[in-house]
Coordinates of C-alpha atoms and ligand atoms in Angstrom, one line a residue:
X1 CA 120.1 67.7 110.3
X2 CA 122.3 70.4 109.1
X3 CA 124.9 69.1 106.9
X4 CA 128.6 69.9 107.2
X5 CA 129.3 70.0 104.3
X6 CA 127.0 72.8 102.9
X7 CA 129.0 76.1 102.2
X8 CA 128.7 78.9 104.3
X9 CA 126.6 81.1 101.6
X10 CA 124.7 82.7 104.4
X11 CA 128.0 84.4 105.7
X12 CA 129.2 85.3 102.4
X13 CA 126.0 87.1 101.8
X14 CA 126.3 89.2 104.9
X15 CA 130.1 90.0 104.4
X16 CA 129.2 91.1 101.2
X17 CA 126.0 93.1 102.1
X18 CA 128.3 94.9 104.9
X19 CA 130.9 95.5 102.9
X20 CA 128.8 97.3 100.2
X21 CA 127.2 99.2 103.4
X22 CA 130.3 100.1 104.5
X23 CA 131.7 101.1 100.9
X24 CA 128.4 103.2 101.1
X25 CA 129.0 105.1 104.3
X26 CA 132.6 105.7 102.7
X27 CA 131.5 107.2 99.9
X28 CA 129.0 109.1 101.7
X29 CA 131.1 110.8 104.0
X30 CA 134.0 111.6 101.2
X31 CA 131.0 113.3 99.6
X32 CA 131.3 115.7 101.6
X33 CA 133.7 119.0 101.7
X34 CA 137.0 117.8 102.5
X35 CA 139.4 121.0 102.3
X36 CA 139.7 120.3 98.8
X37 CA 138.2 121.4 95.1
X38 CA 138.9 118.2 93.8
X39 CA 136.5 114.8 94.5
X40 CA 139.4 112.1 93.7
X41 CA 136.7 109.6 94.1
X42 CA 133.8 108.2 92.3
X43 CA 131.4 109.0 95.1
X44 CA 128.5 108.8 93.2
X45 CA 128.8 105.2 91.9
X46 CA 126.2 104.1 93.6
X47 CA 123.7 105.6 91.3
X48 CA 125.8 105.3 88.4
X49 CA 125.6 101.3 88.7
X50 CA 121.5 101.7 89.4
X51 CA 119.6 100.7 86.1
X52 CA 116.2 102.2 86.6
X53 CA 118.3 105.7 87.4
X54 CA 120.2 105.3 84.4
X55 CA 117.0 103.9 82.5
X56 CA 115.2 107.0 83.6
X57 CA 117.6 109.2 83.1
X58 CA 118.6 108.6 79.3
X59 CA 114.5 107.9 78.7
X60 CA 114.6 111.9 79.9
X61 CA 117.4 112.6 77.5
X62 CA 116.7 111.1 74.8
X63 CA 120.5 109.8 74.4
X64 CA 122.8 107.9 76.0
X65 CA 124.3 109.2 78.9
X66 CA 128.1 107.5 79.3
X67 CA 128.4 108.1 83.1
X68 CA 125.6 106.0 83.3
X69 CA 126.7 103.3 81.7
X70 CA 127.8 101.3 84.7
X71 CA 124.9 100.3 85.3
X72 CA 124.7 97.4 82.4
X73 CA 127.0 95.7 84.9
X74 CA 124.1 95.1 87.2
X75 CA 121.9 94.0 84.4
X76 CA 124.5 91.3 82.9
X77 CA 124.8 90.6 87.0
X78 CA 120.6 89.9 87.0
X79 CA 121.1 88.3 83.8
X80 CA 123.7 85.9 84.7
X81 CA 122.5 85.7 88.9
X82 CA 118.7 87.0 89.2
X83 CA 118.4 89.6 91.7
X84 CA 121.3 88.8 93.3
X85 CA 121.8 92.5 93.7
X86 CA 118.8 92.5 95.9
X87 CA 120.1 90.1 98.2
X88 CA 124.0 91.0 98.5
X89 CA 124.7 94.4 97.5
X90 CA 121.9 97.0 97.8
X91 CA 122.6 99.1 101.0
X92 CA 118.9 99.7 100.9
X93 CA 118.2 96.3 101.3
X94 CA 120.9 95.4 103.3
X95 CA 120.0 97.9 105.8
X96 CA 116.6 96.4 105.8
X97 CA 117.9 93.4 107.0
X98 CA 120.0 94.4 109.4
X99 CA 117.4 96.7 111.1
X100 CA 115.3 92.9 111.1
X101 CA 116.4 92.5 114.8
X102 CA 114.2 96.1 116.0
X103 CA 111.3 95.7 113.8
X104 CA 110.3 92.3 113.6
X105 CA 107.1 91.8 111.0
X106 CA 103.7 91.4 112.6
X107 CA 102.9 88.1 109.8
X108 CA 105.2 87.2 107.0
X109 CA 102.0 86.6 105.3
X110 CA 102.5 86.8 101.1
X111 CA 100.3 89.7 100.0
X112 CA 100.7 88.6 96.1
X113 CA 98.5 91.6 95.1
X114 CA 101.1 94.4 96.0
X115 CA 104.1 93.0 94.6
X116 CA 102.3 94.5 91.7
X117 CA 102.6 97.9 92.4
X118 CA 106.2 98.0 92.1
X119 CA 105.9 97.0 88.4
X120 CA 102.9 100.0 87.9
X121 CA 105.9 102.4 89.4
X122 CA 108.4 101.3 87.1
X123 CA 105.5 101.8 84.7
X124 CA 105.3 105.6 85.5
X125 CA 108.9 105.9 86.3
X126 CA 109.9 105.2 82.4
X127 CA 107.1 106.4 80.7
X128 CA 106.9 109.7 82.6
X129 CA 110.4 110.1 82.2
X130 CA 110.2 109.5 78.8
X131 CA 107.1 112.4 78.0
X132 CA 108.7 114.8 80.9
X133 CA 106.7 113.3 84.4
X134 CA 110.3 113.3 86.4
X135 CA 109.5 110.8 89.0
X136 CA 112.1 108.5 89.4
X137 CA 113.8 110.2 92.5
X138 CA 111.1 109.8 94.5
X139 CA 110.7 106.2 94.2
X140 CA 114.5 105.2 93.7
X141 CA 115.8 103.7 96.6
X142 CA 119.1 104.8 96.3
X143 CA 117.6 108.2 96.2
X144 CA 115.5 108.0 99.4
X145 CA 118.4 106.3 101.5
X146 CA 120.9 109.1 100.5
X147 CA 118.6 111.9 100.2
X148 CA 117.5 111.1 103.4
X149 CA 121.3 110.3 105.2
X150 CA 122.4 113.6 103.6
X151 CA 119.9 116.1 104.8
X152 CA 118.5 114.8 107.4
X153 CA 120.2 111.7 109.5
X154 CA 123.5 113.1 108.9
X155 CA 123.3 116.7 109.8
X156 CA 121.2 115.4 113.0
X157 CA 124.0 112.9 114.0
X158 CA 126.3 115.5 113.5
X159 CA 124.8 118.5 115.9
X160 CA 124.2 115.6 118.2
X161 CA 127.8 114.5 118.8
X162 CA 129.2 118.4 118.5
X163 CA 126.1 119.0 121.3
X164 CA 127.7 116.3 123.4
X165 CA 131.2 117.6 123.0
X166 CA 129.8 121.2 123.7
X167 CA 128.6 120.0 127.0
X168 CA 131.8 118.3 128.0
X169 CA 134.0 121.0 127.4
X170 CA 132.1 123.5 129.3
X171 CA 131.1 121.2 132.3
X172 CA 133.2 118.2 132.4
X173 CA 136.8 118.1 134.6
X174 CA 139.8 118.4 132.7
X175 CA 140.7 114.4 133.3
X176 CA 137.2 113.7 131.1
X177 CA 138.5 116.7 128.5
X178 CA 141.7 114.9 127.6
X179 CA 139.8 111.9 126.7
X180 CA 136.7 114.1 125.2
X181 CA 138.8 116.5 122.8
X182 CA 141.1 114.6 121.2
X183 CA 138.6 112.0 120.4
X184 CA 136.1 115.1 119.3
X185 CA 139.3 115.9 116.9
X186 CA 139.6 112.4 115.5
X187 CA 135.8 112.2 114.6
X188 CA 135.7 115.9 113.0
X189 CA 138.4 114.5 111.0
X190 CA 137.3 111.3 109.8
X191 CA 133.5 111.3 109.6
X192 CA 132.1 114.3 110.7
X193 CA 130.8 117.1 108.5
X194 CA 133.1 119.7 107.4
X195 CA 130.0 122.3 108.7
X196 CA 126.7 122.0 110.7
X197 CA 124.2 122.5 108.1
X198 CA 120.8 122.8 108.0
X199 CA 118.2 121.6 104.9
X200 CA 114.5 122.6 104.1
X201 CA 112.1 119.3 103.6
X202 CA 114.8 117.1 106.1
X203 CA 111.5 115.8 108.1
X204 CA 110.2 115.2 105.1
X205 CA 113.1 113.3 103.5
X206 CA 113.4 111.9 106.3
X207 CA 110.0 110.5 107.0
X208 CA 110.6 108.7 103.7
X209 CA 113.3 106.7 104.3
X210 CA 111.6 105.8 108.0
X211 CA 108.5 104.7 105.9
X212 CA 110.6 101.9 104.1
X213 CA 111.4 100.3 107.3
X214 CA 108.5 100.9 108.9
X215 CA 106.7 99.3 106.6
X216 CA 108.5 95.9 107.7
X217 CA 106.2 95.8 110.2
X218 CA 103.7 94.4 107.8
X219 CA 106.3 91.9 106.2
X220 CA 109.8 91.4 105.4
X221 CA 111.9 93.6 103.0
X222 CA 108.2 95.3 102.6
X223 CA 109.3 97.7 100.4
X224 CA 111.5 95.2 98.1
X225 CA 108.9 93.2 97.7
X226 CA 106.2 95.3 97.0
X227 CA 107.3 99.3 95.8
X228 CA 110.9 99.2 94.6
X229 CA 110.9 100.3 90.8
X230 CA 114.4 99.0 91.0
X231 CA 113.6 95.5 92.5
X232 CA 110.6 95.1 89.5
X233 CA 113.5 96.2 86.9
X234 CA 115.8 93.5 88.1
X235 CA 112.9 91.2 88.3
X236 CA 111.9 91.5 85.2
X237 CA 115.5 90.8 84.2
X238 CA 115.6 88.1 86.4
X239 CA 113.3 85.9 84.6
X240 CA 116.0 85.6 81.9
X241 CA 118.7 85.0 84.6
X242 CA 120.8 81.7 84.0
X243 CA 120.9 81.0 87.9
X244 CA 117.6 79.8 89.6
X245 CA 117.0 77.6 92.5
X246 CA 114.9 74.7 92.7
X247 CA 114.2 71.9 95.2
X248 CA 115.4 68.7 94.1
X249 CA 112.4 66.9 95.5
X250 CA 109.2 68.6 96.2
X251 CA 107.8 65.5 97.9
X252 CA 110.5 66.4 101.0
X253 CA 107.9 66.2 104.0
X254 CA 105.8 68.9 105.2
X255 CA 108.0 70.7 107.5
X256 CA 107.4 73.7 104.7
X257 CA 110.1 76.0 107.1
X258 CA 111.4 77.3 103.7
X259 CA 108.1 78.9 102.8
X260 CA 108.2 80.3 106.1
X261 CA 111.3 81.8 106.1
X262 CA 112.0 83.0 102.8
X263 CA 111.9 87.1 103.3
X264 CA 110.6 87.6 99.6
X265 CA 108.1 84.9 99.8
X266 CA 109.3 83.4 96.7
X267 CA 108.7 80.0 97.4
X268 CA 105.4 78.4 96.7
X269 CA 103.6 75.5 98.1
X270 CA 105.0 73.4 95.4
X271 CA 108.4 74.4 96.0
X272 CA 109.0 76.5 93.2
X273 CA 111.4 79.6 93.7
X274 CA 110.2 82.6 91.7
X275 CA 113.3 84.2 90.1
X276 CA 111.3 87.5 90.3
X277 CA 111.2 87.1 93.7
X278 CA 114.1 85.6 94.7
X279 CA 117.3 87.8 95.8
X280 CA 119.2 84.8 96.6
X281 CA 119.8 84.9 99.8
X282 CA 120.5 81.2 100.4
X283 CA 118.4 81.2 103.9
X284 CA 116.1 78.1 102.2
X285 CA 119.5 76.3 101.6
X286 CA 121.2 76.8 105.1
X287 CA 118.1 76.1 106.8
X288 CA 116.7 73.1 104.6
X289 CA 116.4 70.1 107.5
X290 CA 117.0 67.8 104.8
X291 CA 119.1 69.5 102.0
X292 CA 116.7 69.7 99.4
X293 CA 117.2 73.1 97.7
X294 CA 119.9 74.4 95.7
X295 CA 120.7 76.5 93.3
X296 CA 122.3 76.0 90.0
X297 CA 122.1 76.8 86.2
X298 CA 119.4 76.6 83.8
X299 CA 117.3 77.3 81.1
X300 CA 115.4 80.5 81.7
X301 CA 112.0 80.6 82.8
X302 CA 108.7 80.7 80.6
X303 CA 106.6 82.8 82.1
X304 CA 107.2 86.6 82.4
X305 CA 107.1 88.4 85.4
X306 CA 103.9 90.7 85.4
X307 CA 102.1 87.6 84.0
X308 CA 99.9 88.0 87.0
X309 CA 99.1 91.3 87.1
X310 CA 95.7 92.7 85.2
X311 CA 96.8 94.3 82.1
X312 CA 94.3 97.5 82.8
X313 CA 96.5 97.9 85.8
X314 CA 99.6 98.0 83.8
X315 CA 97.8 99.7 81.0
X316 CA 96.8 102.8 83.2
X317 CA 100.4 103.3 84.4
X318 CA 101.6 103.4 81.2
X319 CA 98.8 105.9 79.8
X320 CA 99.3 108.2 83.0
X321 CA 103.2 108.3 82.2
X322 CA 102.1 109.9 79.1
X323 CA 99.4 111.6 79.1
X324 CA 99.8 113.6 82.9
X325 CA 103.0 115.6 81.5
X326 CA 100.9 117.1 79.3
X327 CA 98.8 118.5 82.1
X328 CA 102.3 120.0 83.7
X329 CA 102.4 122.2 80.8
X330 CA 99.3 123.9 81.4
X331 CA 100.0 125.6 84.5
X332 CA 101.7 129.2 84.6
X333 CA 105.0 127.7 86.0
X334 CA 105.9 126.2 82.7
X335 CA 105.7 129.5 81.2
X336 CA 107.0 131.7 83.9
X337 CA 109.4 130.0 86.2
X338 CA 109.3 131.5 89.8
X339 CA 112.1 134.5 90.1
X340 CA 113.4 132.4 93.4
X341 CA 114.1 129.3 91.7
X342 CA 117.7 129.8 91.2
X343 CA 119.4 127.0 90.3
X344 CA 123.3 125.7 90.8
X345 CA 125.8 127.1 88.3
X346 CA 125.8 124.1 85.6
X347 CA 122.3 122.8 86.0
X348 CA 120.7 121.9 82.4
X349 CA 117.7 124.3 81.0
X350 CA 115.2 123.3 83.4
X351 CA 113.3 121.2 81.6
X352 CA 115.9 119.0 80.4
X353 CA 117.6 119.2 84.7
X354 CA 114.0 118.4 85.8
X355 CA 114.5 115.0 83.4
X356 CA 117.7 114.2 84.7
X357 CA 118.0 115.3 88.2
X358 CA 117.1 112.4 90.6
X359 CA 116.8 114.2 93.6
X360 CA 119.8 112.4 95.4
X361 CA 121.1 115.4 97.3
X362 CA 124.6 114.7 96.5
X363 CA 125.3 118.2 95.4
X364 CA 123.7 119.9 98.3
X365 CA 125.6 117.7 100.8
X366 CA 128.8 118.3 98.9
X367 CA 127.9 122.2 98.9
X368 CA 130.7 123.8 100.9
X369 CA 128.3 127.5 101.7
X370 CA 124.9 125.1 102.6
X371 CA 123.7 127.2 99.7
X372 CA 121.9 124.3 97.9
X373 CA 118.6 122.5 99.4
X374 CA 115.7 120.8 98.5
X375 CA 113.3 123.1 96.7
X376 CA 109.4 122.0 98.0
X377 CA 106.6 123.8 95.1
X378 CA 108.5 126.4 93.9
X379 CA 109.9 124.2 90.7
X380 CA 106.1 122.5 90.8
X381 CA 105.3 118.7 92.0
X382 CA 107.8 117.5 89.7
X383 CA 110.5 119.5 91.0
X384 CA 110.5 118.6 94.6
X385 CA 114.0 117.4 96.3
X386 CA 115.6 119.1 93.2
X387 CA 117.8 121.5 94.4
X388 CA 117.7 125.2 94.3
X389 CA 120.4 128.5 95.7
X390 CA 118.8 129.7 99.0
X391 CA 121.1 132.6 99.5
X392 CA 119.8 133.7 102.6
X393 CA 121.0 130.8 104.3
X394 CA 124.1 130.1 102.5
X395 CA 126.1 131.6 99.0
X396 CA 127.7 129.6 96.0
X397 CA 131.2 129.8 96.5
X398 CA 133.0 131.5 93.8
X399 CA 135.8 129.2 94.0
X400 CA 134.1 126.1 93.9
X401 CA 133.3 123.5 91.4
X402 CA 132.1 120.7 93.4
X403 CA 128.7 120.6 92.7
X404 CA 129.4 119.7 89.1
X405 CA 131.7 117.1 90.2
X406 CA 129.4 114.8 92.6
X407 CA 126.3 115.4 90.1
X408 CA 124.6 112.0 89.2
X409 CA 123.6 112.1 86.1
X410 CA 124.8 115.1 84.3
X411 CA 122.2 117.3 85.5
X412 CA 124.5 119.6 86.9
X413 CA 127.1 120.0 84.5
X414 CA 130.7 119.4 85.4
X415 CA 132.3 122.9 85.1
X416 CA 135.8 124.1 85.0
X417 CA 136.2 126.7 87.5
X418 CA 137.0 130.0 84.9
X419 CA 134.0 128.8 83.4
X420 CA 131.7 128.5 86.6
X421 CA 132.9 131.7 87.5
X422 CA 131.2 133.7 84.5
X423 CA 127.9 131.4 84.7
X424 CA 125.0 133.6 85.6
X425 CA 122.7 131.6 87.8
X426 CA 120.8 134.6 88.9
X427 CA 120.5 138.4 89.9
X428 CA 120.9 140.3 93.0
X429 CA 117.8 143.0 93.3
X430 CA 117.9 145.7 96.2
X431 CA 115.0 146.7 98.5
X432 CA 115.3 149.8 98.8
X433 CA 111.9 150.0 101.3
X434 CA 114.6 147.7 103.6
X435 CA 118.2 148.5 102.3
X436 CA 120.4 151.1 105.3
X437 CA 121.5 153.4 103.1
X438 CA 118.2 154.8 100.9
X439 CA 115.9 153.0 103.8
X440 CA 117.0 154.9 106.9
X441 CA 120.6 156.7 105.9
X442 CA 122.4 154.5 107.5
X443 CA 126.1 153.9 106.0
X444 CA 126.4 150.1 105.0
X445 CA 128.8 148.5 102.2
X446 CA 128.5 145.2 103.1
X447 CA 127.4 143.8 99.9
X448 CA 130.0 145.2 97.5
X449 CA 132.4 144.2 100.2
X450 CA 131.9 140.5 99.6
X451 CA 131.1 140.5 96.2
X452 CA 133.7 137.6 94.5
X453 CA 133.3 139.4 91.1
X454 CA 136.7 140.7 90.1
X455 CA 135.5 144.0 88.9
X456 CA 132.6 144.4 91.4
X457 CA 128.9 143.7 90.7
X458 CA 127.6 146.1 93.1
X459 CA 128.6 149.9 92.8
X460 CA 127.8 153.2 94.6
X461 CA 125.9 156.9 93.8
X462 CA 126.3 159.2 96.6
X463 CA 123.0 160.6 98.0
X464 CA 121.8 163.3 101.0
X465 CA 118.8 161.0 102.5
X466 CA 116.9 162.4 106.0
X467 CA 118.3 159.3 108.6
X468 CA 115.7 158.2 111.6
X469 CA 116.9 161.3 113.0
X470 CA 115.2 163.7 110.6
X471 CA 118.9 164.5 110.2
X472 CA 120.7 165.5 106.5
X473 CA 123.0 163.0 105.7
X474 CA 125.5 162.0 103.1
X475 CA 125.7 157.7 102.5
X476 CA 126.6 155.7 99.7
X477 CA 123.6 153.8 97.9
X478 CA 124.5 150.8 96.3
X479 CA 123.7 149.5 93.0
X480 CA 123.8 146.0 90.9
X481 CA 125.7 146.3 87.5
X482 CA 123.5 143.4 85.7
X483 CA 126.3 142.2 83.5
X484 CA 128.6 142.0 86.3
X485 CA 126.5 140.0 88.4
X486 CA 126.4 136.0 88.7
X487 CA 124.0 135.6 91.5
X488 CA 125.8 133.9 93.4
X489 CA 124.0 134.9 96.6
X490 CA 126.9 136.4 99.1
X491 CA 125.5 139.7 99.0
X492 CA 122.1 137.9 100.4
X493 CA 123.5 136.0 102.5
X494 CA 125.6 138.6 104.1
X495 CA 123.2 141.4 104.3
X496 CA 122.4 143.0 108.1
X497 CA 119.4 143.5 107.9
X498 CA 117.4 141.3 110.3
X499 CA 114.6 138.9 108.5
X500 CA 114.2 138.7 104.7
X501 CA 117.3 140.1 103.0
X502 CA 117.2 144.1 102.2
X503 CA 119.2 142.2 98.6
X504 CA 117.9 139.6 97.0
X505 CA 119.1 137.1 94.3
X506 CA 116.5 135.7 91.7
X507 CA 116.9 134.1 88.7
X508 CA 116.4 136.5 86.2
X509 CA 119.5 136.2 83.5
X510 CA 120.8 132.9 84.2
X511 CA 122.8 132.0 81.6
X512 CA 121.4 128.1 80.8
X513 CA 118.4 129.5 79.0
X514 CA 119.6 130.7 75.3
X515 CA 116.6 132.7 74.6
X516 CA 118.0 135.2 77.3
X517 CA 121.8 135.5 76.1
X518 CA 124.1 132.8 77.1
X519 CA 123.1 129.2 77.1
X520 CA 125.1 125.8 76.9
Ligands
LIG601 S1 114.3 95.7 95.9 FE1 115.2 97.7 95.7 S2 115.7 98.3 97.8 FE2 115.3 96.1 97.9 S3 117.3 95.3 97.6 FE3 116.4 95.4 95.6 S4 117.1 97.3 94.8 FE4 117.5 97.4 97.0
LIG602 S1 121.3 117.9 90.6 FE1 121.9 117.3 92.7 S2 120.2 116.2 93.4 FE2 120.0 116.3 91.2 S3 121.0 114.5 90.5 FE3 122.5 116.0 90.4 S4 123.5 115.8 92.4 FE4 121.6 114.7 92.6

């Protein structure tokens, strides 16, 4: 018998998980370009509020990074609630169970064994980030949910709906168009992309996030349970936590329904209700036939959290954390970085941006030219999702600061815009096997006709080259004035000539490493 009486915790919990899903969504879409260089809001709070990003992050640094500071409010929240967090504001999580309905779990059978792995990650996360294995992005959940909205789900959704509108403006009658357009115009302006754009590695990001709710096919919140680095931070908080819930008499009948339902599994066949499991949900209390569990304060528990995992397991994180960055520095890479790794204007010298970035994808959704994307190898294993210029497909505005603005954790560095400006983030280079002018004596100025630098990167010598023709011709051959240049990729992306680019921008110069002139 359900008593009255018992408050409605179980709607509280979902009003609060959609509200922090919609608060997400919000943020998301006001990440992106909105006609304006300023971001009034704090889009990136979501990560700011994460420990194991901030945890990871400052490990990197060595020093405390303010922006990040945030996120003691969750751990005073763990510490006071237990992994409340879990249960009632991740988006992650809340997703998870909201996306219950279309995957239902084969078994909610406990696996104990892998709800140890998510403590060997947090392992590797911090240690690695600590002796330079960056690894936290790609384990984060934050991360995977908006790295995977932002490049993949997003731009999708988006060429989609335009595809739909496409279609009904060319075929439709007029009576569907004057329902069609204006609401076409209202979605455009409220949560539609400024610009289609495309990413490298979307499949990829987005097979990721798929994977965390496809693997609720083999139980509930799978992935909390088992592989958040997060969730085994909080847990390990949570065993301090001042709020725990018990049942007030084990000896209740054997109905054991709460056992059954609990999505963490954190209730034994004692009754006993793991904090490190728990996210407090309150499903055990709503559902209780007889009103046995509740929650309440008390005295933290004794044992701690990884108690049952085997310490060689632990141990080997740990000692691969440390000991695997050392291997990163033997390859060629760490010597010679690869000329078409150009980075956004701001980023940290790339060791110290490797540390901090958390592959979010904030910056390249936020990217007003589609010039930013997810680099794959080129910045080695530990580099993938961080994001590098590909100015074929898209330039760095000269104009724009926004980059700097949405950047997580200080990676990229907030810039004013005289500053960004005169940061070098690379050099243009001409092919002159592919460029018009000294390739086939063919009159093209394209280049220095978009260059943004105010006394023009990209100057001419006039030459008599033979043209397909075999004819004698006059043209003017460009040429890159390497102090005048940024790299900021126009030129590239602008170019005629059909397939690679006849200019190319590489990252020779850029002003973040000191050894080469500039610097931060
Ligand atoms: S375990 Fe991780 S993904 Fe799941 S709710 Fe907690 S923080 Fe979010
Ligand atoms: S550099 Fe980009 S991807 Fe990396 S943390 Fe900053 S905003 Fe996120």
């Amino acid at each position: 018998m359900k008593g009255k009486s018992k408050p409605p915790w179980i709607t509280w919990r979902r009003l609060s998980q959609v509200l922090f899903l919609l608060l997400f969504f919000i943020l998301f879409i006001k990440t992106d370009y909105n006609g304006t260089d300023e971001i009034p809001y704090a889009v990136n709070i979501l990560f700011r509020i994460d420990p194991l990003v901030a945890a990871a992050a400052m490990l990197a640094a060595k020093a405390v990074i303010a922006i990040l500071l945030p996120a003691l409010i969750v751990v005073a929240l763990t510490l006071l609630l237990g992994r409340a967090f879990c249960g009632w504001l991740c988006p992650m999580g809340a997703l998870i169970d909201f996306c219950r309905r279309w995957i239902r779990p084969r078994a909610n059978q406990p696996r104990p064994g892998l709800r140890r792995i998510k403590y060997v990650l947090l392992a590797l996360v911090l240690t690695g980030a600590f002796f330079g294995l960056p690894v936290v992005g790609y384990f984060d959940p934050f991360s995977i949910l908006v790295r995977g909205f932002a490049t993949s789900v997003y731009p999708a959704a988006n060429g989609a709906v335009t595809e739909f509108f496409t279609v009904t403006y060319k075929s439709a009658p007029a009576w569907v168009n004057a329902v069609t357009e204006p609401l076409y115009a209202l979605l455009k302006a409220t949560i539609l992309p400024f610009k289609q754009k495309l990413f490298t590695l979307s499949l990829l990001s987005l097979a990721m996030l798929l994977a965390v709710f496809a693997l609720e096919k083999l139980e509930r919140r799978f992935f909390c349970r088992n592989l958040c680095p997060l969730g085994a931070l909080l847990a390990l908080n949570s065993w301090f936590s001042l709020m725990r819930g018990r049942a007030a008499d084990t000896r209740c009948g054997d109905c054991r329904l709460c056992e059954r339902i609990c999505r963490m599994n954190a209730i034994d066949g004692e009754k006993r209700i793991s904090p490190e499991a728990c996210i407090l949900c309150m499903e055990c209390v709503d559902r209780c036939p007889q009103e046995k569990i509740a929650f309440g304060f008390d005295r933290p528990a004794p044992k701690p959290a990884f108690a049952g995992m085997p310490r060689r397991t632990f141990v080997a994180a740990l000692v691969s954390g440390a000991v695997l960055p050392a291997f990163l520095k033997t390859r060629t890479i760490a010597a010679v970085p690869p000329p078409e790794l150009v980075r956004p204007p701001g980023a940290l010298p790339e060791p110290e941006f490797l540390g901090r970035c958390v592959r979010c994808a904030e910056c390249m959704q936020v990217c007003i030219g589609n010039a930013l994307h997810p680099a794959f190898l080129e910045a080695g294993m530990e580099g993938v999702f961080t994001p590098r210029l590909m100015a074929r497909v898209g330039y760095c505005e000269y104009n724009c600061t926004l980059c700097g603005q949405v950047c997580t954790t200080g990676a990229i560095r907030p810039l004013p815009l005289a500053e960004k400006q005169k940061t070098v983030i690379g050099l243009a280079i001409i092919d002159k096997n592919t460029c018009l002018p000294f390739a086939k004596g063919v009159p093209c100025i394209v280049c220095e006709e978009h260059c943004p630098t105010p006394d023009k990167a990209i100057k001419f010598r006039m030459a008599t080259v033979l043209n397909e023709r075999g004819e004698s011709v006059r043209v003017k051959q460009p040429y890159v004035i390497d102090r005048l240049c940024i790299g900021c990729g126009i030129c590239e992306t602008r170019c005629p000539v059909a397939g690679r680019s006849a200019i190319v921008v590489t990252s020779a110069g850029e002003s973040r490493h000191p050894e080469i002139g500039g610097g931060y």
